PDB file of C-alpha atoms in Angstrom:
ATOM      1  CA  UNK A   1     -21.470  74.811-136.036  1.00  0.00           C
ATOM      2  CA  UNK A   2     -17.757  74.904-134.588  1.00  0.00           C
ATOM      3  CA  UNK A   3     -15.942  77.014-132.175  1.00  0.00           C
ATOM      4  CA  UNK A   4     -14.142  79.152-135.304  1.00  0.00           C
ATOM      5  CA  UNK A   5     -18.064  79.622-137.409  1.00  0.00           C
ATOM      6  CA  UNK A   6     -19.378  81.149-134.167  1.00  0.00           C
ATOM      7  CA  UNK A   7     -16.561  83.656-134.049  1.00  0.00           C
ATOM      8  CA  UNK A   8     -17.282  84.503-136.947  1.00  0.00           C
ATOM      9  CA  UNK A   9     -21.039  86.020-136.244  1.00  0.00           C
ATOM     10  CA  UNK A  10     -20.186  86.762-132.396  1.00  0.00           C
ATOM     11  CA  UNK A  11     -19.560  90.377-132.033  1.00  0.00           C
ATOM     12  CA  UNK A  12     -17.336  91.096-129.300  1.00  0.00           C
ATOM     13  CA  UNK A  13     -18.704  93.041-126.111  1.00  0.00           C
ATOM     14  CA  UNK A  14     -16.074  96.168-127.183  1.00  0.00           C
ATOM     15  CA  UNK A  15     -17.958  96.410-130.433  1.00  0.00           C
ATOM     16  CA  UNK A  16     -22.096  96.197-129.010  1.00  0.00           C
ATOM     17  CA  UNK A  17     -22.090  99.843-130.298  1.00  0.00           C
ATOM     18  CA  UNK A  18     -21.531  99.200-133.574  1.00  0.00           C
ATOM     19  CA  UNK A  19     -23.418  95.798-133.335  1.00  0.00           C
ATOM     20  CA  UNK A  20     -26.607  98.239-132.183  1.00  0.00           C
ATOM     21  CA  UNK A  21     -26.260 100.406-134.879  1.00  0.00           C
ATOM     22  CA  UNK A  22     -25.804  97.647-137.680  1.00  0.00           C
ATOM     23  CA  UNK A  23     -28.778  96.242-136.706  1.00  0.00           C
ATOM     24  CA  UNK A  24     -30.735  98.993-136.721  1.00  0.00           C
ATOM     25  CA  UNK A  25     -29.658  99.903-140.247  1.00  0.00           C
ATOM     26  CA  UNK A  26     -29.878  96.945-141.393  1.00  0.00           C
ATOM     27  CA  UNK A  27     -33.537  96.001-139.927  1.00  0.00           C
ATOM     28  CA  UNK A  28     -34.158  99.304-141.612  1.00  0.00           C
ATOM     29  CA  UNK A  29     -35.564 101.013-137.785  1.00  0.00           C
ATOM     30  CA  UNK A  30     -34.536 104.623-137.757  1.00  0.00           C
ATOM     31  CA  UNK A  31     -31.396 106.150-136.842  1.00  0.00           C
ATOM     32  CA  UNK A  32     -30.077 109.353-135.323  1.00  0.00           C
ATOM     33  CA  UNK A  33     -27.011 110.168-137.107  1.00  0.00           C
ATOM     34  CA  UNK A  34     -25.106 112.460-134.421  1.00  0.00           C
ATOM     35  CA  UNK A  35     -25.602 109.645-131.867  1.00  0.00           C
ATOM     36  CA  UNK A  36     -22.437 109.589-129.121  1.00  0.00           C
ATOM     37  CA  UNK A  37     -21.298 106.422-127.843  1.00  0.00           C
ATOM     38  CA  UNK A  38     -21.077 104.554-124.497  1.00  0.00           C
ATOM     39  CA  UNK A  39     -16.993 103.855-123.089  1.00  0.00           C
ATOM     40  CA  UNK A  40     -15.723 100.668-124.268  1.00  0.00           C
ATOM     41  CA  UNK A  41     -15.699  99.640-120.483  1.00  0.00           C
ATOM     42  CA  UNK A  42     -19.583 100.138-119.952  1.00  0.00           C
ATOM     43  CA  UNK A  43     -20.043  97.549-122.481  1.00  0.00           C
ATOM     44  CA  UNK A  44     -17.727  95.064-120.659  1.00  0.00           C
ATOM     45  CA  UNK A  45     -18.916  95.473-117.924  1.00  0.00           C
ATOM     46  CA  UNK A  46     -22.389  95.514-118.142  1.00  0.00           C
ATOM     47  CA  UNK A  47     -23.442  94.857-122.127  1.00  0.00           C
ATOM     48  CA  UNK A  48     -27.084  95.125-121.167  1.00  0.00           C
ATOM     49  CA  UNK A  49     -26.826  98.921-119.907  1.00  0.00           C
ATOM     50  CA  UNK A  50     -24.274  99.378-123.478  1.00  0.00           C
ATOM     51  CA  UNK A  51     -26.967  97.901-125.670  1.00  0.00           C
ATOM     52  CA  UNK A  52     -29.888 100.273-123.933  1.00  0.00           C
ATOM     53  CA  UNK A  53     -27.929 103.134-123.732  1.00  0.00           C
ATOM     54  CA  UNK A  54     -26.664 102.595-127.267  1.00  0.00           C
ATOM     55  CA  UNK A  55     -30.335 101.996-128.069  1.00  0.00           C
ATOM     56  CA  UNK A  56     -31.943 104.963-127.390  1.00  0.00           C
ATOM     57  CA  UNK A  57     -28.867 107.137-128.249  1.00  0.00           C
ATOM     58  CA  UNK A  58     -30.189 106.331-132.225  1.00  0.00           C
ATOM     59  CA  UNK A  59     -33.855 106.513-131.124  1.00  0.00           C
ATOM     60  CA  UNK A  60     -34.775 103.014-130.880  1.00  0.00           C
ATOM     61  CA  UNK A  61     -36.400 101.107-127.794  1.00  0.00           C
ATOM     62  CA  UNK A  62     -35.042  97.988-126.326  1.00  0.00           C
ATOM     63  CA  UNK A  63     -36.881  95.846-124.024  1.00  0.00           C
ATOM     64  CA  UNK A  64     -34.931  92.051-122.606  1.00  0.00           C
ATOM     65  CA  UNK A  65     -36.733  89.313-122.989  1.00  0.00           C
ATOM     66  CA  UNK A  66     -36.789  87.422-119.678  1.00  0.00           C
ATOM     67  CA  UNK A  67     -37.018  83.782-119.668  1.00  0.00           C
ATOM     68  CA  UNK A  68     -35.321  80.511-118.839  1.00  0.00           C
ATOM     69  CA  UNK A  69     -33.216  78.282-120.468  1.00  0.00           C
ATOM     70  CA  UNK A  70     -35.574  75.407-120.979  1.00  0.00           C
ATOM     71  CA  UNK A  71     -38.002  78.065-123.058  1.00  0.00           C
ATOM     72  CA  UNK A  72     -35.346  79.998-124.628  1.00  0.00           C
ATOM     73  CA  UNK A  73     -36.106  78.011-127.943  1.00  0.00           C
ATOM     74  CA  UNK A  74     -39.692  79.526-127.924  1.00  0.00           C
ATOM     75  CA  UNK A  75     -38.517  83.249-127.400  1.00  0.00           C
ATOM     76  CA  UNK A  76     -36.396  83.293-129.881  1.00  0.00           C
ATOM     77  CA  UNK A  77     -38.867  82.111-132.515  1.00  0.00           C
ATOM     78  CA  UNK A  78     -40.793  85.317-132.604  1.00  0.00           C
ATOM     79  CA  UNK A  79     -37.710  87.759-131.555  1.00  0.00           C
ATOM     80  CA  UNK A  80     -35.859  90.213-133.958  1.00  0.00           C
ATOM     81  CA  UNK A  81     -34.053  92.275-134.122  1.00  0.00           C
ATOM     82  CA  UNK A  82     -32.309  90.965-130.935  1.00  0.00           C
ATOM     83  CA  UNK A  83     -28.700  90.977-129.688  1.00  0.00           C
ATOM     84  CA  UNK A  84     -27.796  88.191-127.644  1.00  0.00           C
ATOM     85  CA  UNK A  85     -25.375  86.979-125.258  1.00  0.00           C
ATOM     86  CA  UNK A  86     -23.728  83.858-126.721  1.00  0.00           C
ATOM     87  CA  UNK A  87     -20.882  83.843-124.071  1.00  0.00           C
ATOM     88  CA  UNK A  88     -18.488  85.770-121.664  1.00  0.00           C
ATOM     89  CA  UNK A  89     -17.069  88.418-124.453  1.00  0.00           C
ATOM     90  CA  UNK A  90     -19.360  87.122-127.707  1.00  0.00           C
ATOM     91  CA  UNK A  91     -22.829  88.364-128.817  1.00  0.00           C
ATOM     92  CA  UNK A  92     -25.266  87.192-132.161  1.00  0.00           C
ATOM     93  CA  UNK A  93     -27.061  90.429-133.654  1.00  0.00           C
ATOM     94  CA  UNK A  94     -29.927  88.618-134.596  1.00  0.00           C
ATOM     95  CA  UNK A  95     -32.068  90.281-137.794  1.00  0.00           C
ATOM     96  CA  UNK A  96     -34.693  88.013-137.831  1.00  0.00           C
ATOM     97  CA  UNK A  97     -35.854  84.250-136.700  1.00  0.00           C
ATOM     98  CA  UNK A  98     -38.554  81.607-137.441  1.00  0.00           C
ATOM     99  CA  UNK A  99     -38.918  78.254-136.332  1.00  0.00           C
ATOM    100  CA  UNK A 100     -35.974  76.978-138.328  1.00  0.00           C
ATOM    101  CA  UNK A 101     -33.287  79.387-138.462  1.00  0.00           C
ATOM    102  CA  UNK A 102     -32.038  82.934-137.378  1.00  0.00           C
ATOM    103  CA  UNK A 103     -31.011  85.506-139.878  1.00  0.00           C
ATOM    104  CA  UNK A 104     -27.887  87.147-137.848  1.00  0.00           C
ATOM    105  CA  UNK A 105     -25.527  90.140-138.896  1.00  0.00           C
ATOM    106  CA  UNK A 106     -22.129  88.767-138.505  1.00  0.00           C
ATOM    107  CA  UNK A 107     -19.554  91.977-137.533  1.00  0.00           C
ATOM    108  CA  UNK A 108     -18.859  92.140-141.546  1.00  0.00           C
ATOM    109  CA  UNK A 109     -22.437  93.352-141.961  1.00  0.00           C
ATOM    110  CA  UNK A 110     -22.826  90.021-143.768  1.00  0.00           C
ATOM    111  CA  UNK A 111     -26.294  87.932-142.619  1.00  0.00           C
ATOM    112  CA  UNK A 112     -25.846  84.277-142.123  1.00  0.00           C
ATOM    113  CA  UNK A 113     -28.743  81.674-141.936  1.00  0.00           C
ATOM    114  CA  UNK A 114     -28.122  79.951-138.738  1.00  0.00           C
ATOM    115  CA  UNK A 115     -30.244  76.929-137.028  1.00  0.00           C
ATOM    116  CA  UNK A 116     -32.218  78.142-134.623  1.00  0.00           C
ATOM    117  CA  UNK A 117     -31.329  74.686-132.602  1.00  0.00           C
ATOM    118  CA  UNK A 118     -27.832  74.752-133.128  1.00  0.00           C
ATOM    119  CA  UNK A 119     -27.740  78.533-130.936  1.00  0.00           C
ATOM    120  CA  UNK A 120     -29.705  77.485-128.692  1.00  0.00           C
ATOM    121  CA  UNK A 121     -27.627  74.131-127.732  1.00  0.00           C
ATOM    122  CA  UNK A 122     -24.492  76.755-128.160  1.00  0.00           C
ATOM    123  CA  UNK A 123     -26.149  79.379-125.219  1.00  0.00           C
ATOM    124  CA  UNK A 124     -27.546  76.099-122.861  1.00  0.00           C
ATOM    125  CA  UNK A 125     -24.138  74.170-123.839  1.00  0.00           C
ATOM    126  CA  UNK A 126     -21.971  75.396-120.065  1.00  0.00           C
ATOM    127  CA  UNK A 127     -25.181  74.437-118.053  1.00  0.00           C
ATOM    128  CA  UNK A 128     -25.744  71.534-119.806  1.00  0.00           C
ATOM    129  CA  UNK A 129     -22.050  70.216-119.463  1.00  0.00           C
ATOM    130  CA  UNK A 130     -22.443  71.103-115.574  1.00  0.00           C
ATOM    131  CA  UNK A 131     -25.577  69.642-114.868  1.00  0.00           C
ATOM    132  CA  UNK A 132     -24.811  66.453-117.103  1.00  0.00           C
ATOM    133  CA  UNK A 133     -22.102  64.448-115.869  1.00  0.00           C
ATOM    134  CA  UNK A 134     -23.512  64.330-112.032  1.00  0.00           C
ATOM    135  CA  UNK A 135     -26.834  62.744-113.548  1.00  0.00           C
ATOM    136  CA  UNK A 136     -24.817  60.522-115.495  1.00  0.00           C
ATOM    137  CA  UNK A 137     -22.743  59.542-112.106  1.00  0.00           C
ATOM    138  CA  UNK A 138     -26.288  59.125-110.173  1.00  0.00           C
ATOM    139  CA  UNK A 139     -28.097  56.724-113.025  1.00  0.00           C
ATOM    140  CA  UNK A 140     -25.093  54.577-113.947  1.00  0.00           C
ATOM    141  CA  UNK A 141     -25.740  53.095-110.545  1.00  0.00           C
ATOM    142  CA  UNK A 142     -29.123  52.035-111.154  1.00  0.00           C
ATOM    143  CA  UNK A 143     -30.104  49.156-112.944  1.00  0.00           C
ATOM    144  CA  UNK A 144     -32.021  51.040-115.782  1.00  0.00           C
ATOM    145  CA  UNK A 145     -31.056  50.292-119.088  1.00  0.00           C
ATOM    146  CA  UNK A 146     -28.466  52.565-121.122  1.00  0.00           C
ATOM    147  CA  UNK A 147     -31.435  54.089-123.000  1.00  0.00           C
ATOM    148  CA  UNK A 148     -33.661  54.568-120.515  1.00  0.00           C
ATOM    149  CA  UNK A 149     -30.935  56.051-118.476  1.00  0.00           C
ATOM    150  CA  UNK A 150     -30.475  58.756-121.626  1.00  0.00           C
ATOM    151  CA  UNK A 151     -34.194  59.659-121.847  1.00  0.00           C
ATOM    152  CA  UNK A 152     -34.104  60.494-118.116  1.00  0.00           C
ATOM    153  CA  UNK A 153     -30.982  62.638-118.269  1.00  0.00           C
ATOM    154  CA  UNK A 154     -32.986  63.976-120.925  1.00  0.00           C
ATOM    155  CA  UNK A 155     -36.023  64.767-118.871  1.00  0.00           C
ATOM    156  CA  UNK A 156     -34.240  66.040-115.931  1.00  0.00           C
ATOM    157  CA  UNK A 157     -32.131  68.205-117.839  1.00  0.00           C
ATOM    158  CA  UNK A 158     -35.308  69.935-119.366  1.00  0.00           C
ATOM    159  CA  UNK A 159     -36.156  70.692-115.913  1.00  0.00           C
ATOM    160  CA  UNK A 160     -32.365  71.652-114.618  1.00  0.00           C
ATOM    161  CA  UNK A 161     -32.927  73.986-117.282  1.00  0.00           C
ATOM    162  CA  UNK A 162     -36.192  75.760-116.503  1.00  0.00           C
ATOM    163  CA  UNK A 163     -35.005  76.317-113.465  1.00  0.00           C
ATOM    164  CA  UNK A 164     -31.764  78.951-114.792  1.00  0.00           C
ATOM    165  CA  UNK A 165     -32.605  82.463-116.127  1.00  0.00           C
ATOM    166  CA  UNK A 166     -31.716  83.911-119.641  1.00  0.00           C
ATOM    167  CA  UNK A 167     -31.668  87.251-119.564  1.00  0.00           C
ATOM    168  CA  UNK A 168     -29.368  88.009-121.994  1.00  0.00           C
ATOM    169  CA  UNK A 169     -31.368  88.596-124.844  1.00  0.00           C
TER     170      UNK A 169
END
């Protein structure tokens, strides 16, 4: 996906109350009608806290899913409804996932089939970029061969990765 398609399902941190409520309408759990809502600030400032508080302000339960970002893959095949932190200000309401794909409600109330794969590469893309180009640096003065080089980067990129927390989901 490009930059401009994942603006289009991110829902900014200022609207996680709405985000909250559309998936809970829309994943059919029920609702409190005279529910209040959280300052605008709250949910910059700490969108986990927003998304609880909005949470049980409609009746529903939230619980984050805890894991790294080597395993975030396998989490997300069983989650939903989930809201998830794609990036500083940006957040996927997702309805349901599979193996495949995600079912996400983009801020138009409009779902979306995403690749599963393509959000997670999107959420591990910043750590990747930081961890990639010193391995890079390190291997191109071996004397392994160009592929071999890539399958290691590979390999110790997996493991970079299961060493940094998600918890943003």
């Amino acid at each position: 996906m490009q930059a401009g398609e994942w603006e289009a399902i991110g829902w900014p941190a200022g609207w996680l109350p709405d985000a909250v409520r559309a998936l809970c309408e829309k994943t059919r759990l029920p609702v409190h009608q005279n529910a209040g809502s959280a300052a605008a600030t709250t949910c910059h400032d700490n969108p986990g806290a927003c998304i609880e508080w909005h949470a049980q302000a409609l009746g529903s339960e939230t619980e984050t899913q805890h894991t790294n970002l080597r395993d975030l893959r396998e989490v997300l095949e069983w989650s939903g409804p989930a809201i998830l932190q794609l990036n500083q200000d940006s957040f996927v309401a997702i309805v349901r996932s599979g193996r495949r794909t995600a079912r996400v409600l983009t801020p138009e109330h409009r779902l979306r089939h995403i690749a599963l794969g393509e959000l997670v590469h999107a959420i591990r893309q910043p750590q990747v970029q930081l961890l990639q180009q010193p391995l890079r640096d390190l291997l191109s003065r071996t004397k392994i061969n160009a592929s071999r080089q890539a399958q290691s980067i590979e390999k110790l990129l997996d493991e970079q990765l299961a060493l940094i927390r998600f918890e943003n989901c």
